[in-house]
Coordinates of C-alpha atoms in Angstrom, one line a residue:
X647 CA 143.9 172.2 127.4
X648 CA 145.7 174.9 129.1
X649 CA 145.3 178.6 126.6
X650 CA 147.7 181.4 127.1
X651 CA 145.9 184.4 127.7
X652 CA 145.4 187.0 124.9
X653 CA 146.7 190.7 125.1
X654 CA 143.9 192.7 125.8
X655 CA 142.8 194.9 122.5
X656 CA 140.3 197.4 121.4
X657 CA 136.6 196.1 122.0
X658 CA 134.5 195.3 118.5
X659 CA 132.1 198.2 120.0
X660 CA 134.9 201.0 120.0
X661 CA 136.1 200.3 116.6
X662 CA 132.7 200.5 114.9
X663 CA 132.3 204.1 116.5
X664 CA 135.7 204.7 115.3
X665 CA 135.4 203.6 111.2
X666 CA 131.5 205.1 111.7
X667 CA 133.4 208.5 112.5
X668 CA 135.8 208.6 110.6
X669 CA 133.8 207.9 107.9
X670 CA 131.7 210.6 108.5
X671 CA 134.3 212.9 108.7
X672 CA 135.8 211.5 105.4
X673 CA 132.2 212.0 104.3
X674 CA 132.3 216.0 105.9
X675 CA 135.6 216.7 104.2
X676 CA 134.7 215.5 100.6
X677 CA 131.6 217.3 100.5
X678 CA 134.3 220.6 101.8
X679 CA 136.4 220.0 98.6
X680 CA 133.3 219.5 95.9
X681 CA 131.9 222.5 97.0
X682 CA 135.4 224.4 96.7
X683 CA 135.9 223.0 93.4
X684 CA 132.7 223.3 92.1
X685 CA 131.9 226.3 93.5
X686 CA 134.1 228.9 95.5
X687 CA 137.1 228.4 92.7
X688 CA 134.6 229.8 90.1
X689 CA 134.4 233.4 92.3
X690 CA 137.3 235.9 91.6
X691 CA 140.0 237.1 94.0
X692 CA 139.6 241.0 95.5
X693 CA 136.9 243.6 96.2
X694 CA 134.2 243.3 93.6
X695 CA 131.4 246.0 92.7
X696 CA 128.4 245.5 90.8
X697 CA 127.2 247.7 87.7
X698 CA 125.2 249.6 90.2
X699 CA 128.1 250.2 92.2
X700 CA 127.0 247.4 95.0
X701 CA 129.0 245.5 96.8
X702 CA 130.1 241.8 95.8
X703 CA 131.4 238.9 97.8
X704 CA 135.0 237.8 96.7
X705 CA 136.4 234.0 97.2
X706 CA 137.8 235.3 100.0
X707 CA 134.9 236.9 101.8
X708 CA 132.7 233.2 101.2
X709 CA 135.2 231.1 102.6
X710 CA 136.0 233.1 105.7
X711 CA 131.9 233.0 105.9
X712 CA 131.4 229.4 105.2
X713 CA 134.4 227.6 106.4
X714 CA 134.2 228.2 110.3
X715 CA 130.8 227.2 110.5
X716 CA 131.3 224.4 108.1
X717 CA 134.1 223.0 110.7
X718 CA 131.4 223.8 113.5
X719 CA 128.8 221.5 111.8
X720 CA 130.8 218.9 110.4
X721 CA 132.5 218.4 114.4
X722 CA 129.3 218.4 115.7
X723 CA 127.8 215.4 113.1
X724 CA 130.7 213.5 113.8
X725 CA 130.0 213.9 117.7
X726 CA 126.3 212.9 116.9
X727 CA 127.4 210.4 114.8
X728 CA 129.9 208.6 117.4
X729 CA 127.3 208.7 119.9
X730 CA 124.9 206.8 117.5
X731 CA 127.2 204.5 116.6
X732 CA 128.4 203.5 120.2
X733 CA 124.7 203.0 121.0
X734 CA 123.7 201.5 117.9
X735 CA 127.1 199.0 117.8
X736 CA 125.9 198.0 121.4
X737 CA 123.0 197.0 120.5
X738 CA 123.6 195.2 117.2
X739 CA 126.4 193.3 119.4
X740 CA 123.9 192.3 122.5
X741 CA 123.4 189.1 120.7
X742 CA 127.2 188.3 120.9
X743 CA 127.3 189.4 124.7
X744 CA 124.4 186.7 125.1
X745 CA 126.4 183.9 123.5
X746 CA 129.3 184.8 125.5
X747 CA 127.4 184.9 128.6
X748 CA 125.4 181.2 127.9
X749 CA 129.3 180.1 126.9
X750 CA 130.7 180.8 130.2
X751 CA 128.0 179.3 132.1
X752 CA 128.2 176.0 130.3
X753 CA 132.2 176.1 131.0
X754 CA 131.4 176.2 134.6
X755 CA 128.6 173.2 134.0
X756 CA 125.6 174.7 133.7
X757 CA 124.7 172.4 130.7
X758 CA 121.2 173.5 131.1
X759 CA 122.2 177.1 129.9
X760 CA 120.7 178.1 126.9
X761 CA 120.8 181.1 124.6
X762 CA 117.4 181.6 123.5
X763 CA 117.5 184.4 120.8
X764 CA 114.2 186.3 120.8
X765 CA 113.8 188.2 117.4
X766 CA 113.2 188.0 113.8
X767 CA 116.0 185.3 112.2
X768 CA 119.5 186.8 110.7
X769 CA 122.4 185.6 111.6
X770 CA 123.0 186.2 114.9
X771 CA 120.3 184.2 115.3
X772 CA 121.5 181.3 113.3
X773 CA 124.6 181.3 115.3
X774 CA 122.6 181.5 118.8
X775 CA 119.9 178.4 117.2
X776 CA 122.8 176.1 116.0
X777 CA 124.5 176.4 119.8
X778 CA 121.3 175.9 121.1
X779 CA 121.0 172.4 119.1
X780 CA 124.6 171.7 119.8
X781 CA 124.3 172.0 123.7
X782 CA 120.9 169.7 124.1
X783 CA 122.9 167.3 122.0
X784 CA 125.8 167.6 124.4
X785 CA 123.8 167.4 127.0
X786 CA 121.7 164.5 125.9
X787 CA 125.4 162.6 125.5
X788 CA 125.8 163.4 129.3
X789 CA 122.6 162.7 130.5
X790 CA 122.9 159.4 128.4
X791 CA 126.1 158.9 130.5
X792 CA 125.2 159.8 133.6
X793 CA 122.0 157.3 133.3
X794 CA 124.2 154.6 132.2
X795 CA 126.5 154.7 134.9
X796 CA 123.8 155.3 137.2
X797 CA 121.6 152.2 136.2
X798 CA 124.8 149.6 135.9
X799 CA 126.1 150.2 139.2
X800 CA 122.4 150.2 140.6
X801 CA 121.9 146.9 138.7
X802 CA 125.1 145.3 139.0
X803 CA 125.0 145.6 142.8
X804 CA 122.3 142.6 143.1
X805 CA 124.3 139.5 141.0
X806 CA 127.4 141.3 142.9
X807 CA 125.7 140.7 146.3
X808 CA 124.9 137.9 145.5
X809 CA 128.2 136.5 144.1
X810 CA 129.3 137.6 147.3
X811 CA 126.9 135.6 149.4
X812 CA 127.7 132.4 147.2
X813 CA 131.6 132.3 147.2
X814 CA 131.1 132.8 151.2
X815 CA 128.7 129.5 151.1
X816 CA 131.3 127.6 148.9
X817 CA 134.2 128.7 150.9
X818 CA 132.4 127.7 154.2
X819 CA 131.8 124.1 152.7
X820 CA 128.0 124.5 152.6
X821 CA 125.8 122.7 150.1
X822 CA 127.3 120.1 147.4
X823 CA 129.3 121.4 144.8
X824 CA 127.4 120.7 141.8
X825 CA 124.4 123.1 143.3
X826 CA 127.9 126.0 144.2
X827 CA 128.3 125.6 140.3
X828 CA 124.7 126.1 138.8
X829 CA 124.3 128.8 141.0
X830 CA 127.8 131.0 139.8
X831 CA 126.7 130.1 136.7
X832 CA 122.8 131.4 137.3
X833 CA 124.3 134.7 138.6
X834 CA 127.2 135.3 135.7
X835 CA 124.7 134.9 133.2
X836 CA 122.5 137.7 134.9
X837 CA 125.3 139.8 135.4
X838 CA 126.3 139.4 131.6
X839 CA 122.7 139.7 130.4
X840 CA 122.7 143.2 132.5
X841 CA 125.8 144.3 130.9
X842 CA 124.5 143.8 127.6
X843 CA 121.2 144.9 128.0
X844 CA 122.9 147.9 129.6
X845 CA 125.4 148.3 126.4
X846 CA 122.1 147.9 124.0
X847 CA 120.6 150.9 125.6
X848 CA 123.5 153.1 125.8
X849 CA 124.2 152.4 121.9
X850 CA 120.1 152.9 121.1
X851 CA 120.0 156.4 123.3
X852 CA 122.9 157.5 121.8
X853 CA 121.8 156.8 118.4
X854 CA 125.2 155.1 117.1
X855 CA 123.4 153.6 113.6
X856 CA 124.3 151.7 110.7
X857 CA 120.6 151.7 108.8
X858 CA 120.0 150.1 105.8
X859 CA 117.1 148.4 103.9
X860 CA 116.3 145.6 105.9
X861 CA 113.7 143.1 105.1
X862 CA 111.7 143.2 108.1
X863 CA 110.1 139.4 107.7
X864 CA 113.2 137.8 107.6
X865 CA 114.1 139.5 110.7
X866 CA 110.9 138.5 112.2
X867 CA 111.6 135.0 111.1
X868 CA 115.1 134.6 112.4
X869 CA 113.5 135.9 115.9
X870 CA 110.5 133.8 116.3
X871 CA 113.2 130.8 115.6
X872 CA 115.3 132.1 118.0
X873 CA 112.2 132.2 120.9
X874 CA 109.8 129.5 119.6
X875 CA 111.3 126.7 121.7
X876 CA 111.2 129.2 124.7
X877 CA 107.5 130.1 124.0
X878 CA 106.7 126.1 123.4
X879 CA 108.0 125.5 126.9
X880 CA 106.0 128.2 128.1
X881 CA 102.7 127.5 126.4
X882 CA 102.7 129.8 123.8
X883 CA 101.9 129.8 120.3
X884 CA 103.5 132.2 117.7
X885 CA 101.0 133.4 114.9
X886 CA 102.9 135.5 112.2
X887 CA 100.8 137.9 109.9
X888 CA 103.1 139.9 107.8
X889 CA 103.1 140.7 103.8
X890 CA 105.5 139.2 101.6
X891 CA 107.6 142.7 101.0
X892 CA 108.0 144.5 103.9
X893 CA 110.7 146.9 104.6
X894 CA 112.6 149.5 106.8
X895 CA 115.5 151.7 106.6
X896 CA 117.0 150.8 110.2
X897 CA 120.1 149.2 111.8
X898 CA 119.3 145.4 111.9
X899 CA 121.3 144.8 114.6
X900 CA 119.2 146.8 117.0
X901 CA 116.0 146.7 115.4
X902 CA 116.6 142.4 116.2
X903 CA 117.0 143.3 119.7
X904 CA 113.9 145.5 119.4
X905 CA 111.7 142.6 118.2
X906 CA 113.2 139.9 120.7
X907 CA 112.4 142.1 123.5
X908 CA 109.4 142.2 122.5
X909 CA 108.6 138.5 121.9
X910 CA 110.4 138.2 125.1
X911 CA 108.3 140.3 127.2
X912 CA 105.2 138.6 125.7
X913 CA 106.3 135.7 126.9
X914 CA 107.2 136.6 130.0
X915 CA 104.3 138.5 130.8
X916 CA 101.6 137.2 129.0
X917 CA 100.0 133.9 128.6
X918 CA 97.9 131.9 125.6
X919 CA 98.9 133.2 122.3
X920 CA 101.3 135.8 120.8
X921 CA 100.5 137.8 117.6
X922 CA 102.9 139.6 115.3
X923 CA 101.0 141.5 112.6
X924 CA 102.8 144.5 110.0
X925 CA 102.2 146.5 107.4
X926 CA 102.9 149.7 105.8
X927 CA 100.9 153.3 106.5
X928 CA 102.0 155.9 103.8
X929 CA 105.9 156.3 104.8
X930 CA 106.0 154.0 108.0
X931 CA 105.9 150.6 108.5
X932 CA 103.6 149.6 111.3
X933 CA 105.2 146.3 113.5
X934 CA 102.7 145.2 116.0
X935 CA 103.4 142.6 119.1
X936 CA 100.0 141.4 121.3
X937 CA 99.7 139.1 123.9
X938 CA 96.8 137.4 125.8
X939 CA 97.1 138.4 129.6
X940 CA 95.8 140.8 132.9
X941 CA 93.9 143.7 132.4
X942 CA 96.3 146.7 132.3
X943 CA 95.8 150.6 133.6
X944 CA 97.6 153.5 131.9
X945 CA 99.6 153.6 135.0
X946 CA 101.4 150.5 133.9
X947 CA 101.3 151.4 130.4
X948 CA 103.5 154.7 131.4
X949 CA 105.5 152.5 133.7
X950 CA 106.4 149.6 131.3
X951 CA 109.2 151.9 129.1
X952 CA 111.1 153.2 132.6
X953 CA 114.5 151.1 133.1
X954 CA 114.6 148.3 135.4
X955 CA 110.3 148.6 136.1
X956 CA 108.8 144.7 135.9
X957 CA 105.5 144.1 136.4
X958 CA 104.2 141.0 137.7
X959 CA 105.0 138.0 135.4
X960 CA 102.5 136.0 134.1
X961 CA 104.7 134.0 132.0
X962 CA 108.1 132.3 131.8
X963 CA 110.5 133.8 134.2
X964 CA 113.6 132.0 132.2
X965 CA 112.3 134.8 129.3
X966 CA 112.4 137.4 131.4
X967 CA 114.9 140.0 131.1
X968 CA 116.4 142.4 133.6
X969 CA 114.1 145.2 133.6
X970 CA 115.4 147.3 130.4
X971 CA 113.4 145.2 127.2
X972 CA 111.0 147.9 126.5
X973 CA 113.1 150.7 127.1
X974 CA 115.3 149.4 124.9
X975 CA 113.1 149.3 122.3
X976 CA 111.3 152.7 122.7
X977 CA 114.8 153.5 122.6
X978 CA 115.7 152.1 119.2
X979 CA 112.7 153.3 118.1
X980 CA 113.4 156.7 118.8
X981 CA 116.5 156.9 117.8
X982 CA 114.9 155.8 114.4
X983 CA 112.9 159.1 113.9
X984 CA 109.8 156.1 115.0
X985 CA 107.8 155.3 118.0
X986 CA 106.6 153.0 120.0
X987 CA 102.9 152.8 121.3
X988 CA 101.9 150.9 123.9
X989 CA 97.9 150.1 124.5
X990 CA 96.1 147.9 126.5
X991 CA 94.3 145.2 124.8
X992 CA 89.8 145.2 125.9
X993 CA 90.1 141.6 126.3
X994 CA 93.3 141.4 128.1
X995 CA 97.2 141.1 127.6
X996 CA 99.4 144.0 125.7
X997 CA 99.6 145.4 122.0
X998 CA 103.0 146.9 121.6
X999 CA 103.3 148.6 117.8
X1000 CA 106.6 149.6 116.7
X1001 CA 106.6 153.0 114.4
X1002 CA 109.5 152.8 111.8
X1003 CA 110.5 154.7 108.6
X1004 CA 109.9 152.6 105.6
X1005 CA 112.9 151.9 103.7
X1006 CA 112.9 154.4 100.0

């Protein structure tokens, strides 16, 4: 949006030296007229002589004595005064060149700029604080963007590719029809798990909610139904541990996708028997996935919530996702005010514990 430009003005700075001095001299001139009316009106016109025959100052005489050097004094406070106020304005107004400064820099994309007040709080620091917060949120938007962009074309490149390669084999008459089928519709439903996987993220990071009390063992119940046939083909068996009330204030929606990724990354990297324990610890509710399976190093542990990082698979590879399951639930987890805590099991396999507000 185009802004005409504004008609240059008096600077803040000179104005406050200007009301300062002119409100000393305002100050200068009333003190003049009390002392006139309280004093010098009170002294008689003309020569006067004491009893003794001495000489006594007339109205006249004290004004012509006090006047000039009254002007004198009064013109040299109200240089003194100017001077303090153009240093002392530019100081109390540094704050205001700082926000100005961070401002322009973050309108030529410097999003990193920040203010940084140092100082006791008042409310130029209040101002300086709340444009801090406002640019890391802005800047977390763009980041969110950036990464979003940035992961779907690096992931949509592969089912692309290999689109590509498959309409080239059908075209040239190669292979029998039935298997040119099964494998477009192998590589649409990747594509389209990767679009939504991609879309789950992007709505988790950017913390889009609709939370509510939700009762987190129906939840668990509608997921292990959803997966149980997938972990019965795979060898697995679902043992659910969880009290009769249990609740969270969180948007179902994601927290669903939360839970099935994490079933679904048991299952497709573990093996034997998958656990799903909960329970509440003073104002969180504690929601806790393990899995039989390899020994795992803190180097995976760190590596499992990075987008599009799979480790080996152990389990069903028609379970597997595209590479975004746990970040999309430390994601949603995050975006919860929660966590989620990853640690490898002594005997083997992955506990994955979801942190989450308990619903009030």
């Amino acid at each position: 949006m185009n802004r005409s430009p504004r008609t240059p003005g008096a600077s803040v700075r000179v104005k406050l030296t200007i009301v300062m001095s002119l409100l000393v001299i305002c100050t200068g001139v009333l003190i003049l007229a009390l002392v006139y009316l309280f004093l010098l009106r009170y002294i008689p016109e003309g020569n006067l002589n004491t009893v003794r025959g001495d000489f006594a100052p007339s109205r006249r005489d004290l004004a012509q004595a006090f006047v000039p050097r009254a002007l004198w004094a009064l013109s040299a406070l109200v240089l003194v005064s100017a001077v303090g106020a153009w240093l002392l304005s530019g100081r109390l107004l540094r704050p205001l060149n700082q926000l100005q400064s961070t401002s322009l820099k973050v309108a030529a994309g410097q999003l990193s700029s920040r203010v940084e007040l140092s100082g006791p709080r008042n409310e130029f620091s209040d101002v300086a604080d709340a444009m801090d917060k406002m640019l890391d949120e802005i800047q977390a938007q763009v980041d969110q963007q950036r990464r979003f962009a940035a992961n779907a074309s690096h992931e949509l490149r592969t089912p692309l590719a290999a689109l590509r390669a498959t309409l080239d084999v059908g075209i040239q008459g190669a292979g029998g029809e039935e298997e040119f089928m099964r494998r477009l519709g192998s590589i649409s439903a990747k594509a389209e798990r990767t679009v939504q996987a991609l879309l789950t993220l992007s709505r988790a990071e950017s913390a889009a909610l609709h939370p509510r009390s939700t009762d987190v063992v129906l939840l668990v119940e509608d997921v292990v139904e959803q997966l149980l046939p997938a972990a019965i083909a795979a060898g697995f068996e679902i043992d659910v541990q969880l009290p009769e009330d249990l609740r969270v204030e969180a948007d179902a929606d994601l927290l669903e996708h939360a839970l099935s990724n994490l079933v679904r990354n048991a299952i497709a990297y573990g093996r034997g028997a998958i656990r799903i324990a909960g329970g509440a610890s003073g104002s969180m509710v504690l929601l806790s996935v393990e899995n039989e399976g390899g020994m795992l190093g803190e180097a995976q542990l760190s590596q499992m919530v990075e987008p599009f990082q799979r480790l080996d698979r152990l389990g069903s590879v028609e379970t597997a996702g595209v590479g975004l399951g746990l970040s999309i639930v430390d994601a949603v987890a995050r975006a919860h005010h929660g966590e989620l805590v990853l640690l490898a099991r002594s005997a083997g396999g992955l506990s994955a514990t979801l942190r989450l507000p308990a619903a009030g």
